[in-house]
PDB file of C-alpha atoms in Angstrom:
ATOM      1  CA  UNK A  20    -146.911-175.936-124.720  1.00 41.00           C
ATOM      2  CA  UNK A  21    -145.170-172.801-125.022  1.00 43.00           C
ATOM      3  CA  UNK A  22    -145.460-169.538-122.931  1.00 49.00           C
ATOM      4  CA  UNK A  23    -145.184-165.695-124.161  1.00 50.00           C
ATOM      5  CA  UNK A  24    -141.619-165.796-124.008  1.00 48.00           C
ATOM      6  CA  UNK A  25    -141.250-169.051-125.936  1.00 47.00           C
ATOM      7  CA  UNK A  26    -140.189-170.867-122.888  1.00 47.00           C
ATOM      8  CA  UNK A  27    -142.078-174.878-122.195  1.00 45.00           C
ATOM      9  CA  UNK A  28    -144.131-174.918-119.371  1.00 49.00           C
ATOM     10  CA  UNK A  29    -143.061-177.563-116.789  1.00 48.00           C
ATOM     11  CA  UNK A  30    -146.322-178.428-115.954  1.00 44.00           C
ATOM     12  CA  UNK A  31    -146.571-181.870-113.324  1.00 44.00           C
ATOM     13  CA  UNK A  32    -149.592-183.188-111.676  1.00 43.00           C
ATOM     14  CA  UNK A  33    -149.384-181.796-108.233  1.00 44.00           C
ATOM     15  CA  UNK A  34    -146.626-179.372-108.521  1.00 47.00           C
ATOM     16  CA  UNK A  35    -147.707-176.596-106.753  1.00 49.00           C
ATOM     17  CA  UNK A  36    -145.165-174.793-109.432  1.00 53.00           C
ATOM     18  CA  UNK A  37    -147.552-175.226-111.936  1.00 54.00           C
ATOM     19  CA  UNK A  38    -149.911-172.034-113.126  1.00 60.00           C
ATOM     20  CA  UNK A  39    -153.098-171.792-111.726  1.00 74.00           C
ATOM     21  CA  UNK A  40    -152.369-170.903-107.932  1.00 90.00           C
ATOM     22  CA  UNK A  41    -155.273-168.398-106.316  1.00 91.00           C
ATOM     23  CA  UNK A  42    -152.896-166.256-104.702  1.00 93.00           C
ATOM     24  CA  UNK A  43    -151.298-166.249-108.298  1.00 92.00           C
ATOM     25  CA  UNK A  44    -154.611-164.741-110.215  1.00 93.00           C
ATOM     26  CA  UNK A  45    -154.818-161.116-108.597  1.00 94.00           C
ATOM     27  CA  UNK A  46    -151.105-160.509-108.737  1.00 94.00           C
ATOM     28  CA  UNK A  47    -151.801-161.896-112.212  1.00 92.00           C
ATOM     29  CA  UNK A  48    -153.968-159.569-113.205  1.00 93.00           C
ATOM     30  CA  UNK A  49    -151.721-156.762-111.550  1.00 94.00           C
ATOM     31  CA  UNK A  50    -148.570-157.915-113.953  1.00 94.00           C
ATOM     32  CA  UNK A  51    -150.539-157.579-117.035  1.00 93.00           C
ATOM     33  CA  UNK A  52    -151.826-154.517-116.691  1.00 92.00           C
ATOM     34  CA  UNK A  53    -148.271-152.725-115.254  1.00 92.00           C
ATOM     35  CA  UNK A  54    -146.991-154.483-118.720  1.00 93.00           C
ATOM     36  CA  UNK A  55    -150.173-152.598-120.998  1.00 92.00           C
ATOM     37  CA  UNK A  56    -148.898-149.556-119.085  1.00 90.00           C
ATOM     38  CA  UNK A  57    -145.548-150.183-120.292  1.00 92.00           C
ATOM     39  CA  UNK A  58    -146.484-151.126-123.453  1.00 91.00           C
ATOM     40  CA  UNK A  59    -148.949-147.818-124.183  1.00 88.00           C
ATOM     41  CA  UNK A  60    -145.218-145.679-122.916  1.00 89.00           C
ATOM     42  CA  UNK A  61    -143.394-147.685-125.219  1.00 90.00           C
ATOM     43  CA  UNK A  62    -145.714-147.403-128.115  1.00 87.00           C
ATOM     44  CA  UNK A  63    -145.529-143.124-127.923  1.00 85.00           C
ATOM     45  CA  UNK A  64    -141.761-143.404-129.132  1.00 88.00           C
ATOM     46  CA  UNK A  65    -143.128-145.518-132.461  1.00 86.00           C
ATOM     47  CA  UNK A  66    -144.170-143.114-135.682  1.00 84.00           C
ATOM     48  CA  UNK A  67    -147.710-143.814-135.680  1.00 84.00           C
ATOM     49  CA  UNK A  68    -148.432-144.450-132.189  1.00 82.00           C
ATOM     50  CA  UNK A  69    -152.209-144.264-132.591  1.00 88.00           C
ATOM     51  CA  UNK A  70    -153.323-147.788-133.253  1.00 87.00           C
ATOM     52  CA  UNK A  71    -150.836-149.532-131.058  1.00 88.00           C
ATOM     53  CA  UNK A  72    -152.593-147.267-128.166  1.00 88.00           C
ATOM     54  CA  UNK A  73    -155.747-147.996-129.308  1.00 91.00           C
ATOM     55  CA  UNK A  74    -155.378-151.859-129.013  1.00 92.00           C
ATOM     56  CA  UNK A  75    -153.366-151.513-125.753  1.00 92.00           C
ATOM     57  CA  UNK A  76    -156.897-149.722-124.206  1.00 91.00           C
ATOM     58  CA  UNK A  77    -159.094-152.126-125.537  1.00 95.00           C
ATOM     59  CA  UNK A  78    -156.508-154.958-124.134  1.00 93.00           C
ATOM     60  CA  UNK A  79    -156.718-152.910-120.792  1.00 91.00           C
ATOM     61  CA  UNK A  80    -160.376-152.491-120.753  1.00 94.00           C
ATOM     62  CA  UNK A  81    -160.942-156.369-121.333  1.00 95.00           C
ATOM     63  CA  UNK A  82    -158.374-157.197-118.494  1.00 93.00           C
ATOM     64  CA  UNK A  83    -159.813-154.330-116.341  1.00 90.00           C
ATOM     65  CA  UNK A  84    -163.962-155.902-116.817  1.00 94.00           C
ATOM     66  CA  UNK A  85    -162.578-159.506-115.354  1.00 93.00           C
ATOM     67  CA  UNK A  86    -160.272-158.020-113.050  1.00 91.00           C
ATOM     68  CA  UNK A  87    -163.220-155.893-111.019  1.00 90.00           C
ATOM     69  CA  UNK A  88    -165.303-159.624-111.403  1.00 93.00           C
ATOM     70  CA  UNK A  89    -162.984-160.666-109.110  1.00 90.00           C
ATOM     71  CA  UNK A  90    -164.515-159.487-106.205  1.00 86.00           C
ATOM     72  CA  UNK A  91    -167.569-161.745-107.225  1.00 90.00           C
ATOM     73  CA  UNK A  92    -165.433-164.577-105.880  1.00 91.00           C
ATOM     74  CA  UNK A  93    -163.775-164.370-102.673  1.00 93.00           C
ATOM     75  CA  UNK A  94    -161.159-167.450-102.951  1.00 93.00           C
ATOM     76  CA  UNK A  95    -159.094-165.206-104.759  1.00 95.00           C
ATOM     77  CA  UNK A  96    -158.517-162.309-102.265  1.00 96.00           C
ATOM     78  CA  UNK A  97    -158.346-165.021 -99.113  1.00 95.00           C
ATOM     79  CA  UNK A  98    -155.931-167.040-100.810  1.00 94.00           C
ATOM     80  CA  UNK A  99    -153.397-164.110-101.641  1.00 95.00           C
ATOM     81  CA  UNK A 100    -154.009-162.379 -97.980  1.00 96.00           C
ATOM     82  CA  UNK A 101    -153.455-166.148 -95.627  1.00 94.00           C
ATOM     83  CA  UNK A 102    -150.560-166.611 -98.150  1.00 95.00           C
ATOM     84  CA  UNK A 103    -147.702-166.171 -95.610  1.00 94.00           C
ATOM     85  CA  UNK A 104    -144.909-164.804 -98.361  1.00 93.00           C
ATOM     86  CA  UNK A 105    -147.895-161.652 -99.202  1.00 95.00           C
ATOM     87  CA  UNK A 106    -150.607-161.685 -96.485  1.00 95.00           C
ATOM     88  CA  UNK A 107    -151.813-158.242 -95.955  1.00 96.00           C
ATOM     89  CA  UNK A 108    -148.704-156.289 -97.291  1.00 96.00           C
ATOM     90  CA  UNK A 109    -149.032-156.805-100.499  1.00 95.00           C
ATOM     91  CA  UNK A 110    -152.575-155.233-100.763  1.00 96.00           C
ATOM     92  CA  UNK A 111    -150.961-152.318 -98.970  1.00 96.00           C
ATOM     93  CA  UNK A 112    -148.316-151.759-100.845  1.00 95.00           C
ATOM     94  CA  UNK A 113    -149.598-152.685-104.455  1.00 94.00           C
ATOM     95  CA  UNK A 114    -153.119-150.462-103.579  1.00 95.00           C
ATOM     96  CA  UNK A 115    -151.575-148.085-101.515  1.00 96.00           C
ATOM     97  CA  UNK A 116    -153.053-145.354-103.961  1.00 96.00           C
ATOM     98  CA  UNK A 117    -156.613-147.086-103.160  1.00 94.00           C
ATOM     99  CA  UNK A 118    -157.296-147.738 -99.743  1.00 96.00           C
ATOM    100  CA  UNK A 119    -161.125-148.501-100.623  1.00 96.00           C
ATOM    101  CA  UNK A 120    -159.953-151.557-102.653  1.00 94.00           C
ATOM    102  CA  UNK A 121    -157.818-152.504 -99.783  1.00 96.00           C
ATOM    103  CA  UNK A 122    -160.721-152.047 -97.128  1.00 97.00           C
ATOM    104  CA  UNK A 123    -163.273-154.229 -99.636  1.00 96.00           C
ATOM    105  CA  UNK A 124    -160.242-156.849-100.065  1.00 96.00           C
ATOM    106  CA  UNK A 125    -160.434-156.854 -95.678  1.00 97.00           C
ATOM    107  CA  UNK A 126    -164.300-157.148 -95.771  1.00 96.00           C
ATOM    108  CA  UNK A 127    -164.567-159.654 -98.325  1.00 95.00           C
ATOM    109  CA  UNK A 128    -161.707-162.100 -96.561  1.00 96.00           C
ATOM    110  CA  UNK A 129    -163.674-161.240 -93.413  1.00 96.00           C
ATOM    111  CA  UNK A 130    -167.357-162.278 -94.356  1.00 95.00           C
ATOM    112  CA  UNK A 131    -165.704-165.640 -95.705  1.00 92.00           C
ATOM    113  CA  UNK A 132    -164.304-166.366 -92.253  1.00 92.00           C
ATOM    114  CA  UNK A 133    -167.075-165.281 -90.609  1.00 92.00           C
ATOM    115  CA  UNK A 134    -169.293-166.892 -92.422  1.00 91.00           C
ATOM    116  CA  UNK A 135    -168.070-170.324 -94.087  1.00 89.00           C
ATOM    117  CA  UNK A 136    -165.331-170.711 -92.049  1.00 86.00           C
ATOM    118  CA  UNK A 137    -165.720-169.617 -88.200  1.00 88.00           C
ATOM    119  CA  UNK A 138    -167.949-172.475 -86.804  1.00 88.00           C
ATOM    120  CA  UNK A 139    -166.213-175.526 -88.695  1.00 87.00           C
ATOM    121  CA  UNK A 140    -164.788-178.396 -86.766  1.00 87.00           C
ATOM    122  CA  UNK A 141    -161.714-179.600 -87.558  1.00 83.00           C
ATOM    123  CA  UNK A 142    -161.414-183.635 -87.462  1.00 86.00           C
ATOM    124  CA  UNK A 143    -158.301-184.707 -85.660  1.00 84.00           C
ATOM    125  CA  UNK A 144    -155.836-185.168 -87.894  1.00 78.00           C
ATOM    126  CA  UNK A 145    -153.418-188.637 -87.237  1.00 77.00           C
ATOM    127  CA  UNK A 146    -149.914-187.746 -86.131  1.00 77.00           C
ATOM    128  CA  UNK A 147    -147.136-188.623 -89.440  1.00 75.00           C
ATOM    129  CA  UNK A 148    -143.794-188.803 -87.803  1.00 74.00           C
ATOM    130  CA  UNK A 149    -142.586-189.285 -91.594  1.00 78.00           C
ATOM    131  CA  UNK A 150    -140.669-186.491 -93.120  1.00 79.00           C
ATOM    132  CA  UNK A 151    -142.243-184.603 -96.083  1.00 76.00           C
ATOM    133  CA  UNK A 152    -140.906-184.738 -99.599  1.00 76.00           C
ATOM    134  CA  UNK A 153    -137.999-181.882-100.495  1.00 79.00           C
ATOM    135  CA  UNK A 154    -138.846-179.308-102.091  1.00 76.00           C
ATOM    136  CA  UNK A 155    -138.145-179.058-105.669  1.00 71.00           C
ATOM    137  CA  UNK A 156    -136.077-176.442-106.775  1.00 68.00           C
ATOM    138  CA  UNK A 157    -137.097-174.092-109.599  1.00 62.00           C
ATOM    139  CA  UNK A 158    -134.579-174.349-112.544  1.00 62.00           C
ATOM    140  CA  UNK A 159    -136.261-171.593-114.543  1.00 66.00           C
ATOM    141  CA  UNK A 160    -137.600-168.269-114.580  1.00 71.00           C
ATOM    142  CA  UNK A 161    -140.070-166.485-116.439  1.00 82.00           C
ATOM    143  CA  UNK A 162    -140.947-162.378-116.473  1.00 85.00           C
ATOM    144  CA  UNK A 163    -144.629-163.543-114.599  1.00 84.00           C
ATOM    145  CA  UNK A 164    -142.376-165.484-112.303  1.00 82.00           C
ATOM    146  CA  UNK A 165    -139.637-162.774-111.259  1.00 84.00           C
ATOM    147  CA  UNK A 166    -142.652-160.268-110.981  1.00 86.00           C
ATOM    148  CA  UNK A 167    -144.096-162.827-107.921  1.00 85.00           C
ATOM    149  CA  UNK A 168    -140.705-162.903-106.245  1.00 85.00           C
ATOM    150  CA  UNK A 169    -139.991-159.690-106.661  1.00 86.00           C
ATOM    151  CA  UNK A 170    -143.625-158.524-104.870  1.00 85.00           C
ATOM    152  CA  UNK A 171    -142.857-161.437-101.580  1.00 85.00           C
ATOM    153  CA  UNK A 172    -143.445-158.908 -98.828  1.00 81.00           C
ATOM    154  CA  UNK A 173    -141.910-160.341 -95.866  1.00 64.00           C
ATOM    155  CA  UNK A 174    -140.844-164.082 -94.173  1.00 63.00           C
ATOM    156  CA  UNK A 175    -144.060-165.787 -93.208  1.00 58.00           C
ATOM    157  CA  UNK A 176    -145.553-164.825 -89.973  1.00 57.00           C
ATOM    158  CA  UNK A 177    -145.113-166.290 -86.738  1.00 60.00           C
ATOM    159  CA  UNK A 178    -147.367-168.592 -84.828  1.00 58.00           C
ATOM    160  CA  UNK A 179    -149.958-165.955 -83.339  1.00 57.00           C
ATOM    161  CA  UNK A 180    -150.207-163.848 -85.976  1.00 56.00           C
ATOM    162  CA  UNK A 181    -153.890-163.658 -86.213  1.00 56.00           C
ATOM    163  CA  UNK A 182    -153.847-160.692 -88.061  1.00 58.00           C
ATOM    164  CA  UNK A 183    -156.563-161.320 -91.046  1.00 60.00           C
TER     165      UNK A 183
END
């Protein structure tokens, strides 16, 4: 199968690598519309601009309608906010310009603890004294995947860092 940029997808059962990671989806969504933004700048320099920013709004408007749906679903925010490489940062510095999104992010992560989460039991768990599997190593790169390093925010946190 073959992305945007013509590159095959290394897809594997299992690979964490794949697409499809929830703290993948928002940033996702983020990505696509910086590149429509790009896009509708790059589109004023051609002679008939019009249509080409025409499309580019309807594009955004689509992406926009599923992107505001997210908030319907909470597994998306929680997984991108207990990720340890974005946590909290990342919804401060990508929404910096829209603290209410930020504060609705905290709320709906919240209510998900507090409700779902807060009174589960944890079964014990069997000790493995077996080491895990190396990592694999990524041997490509992709504009989607430069745009997730690139937005890392810090070295996961340290044990006691309750900060949700």
């Amino acid at each position: 199968m073959l992305e945007g940029d013509g590159q095959i997808r290394k897809r594997k059962r299992g690979w964490m690598g794949s697409y499809g990671n929830i703290w993948d989806v928002i940033q996702g969504f983020e990505y696509l519309l910086d590149k429509l933004e790009d896009y509708k700048a790059m589109a004023e320099r051609f002679p008939d601009p019009e249509h080409f920013r025409i499309n580019i709004n309807l594009g955004w408007q689509k992406l926009n309608k599923y992107y505001q749906l997210l908030s319907e679903t909470s597994i998306y925010y929680a997984g991108l906010a207990l990720h340890p490489a974005y946590r909290w940062k990342w919804f401060d510095r990508k929404w910096a310009g829209n603290p209410e999104w930020i504060r609705q992010a905290k709320r709906i992560v919240h209510d998900v603890w507090h409700y779902e989460y807060r009174e589960t039991r944890l079964p014990r768990m069997a000790v493995n004294d077996e080491k895990p599997a190396p990592k694999r190593r990524k041997t490509y790169s992709n504009p989607f995947q430069e745009y997730l390093e690139e937005n890392r925010c810090a070295e996961p946190a340290t044990q006691g860092d309750d900060s949700l």
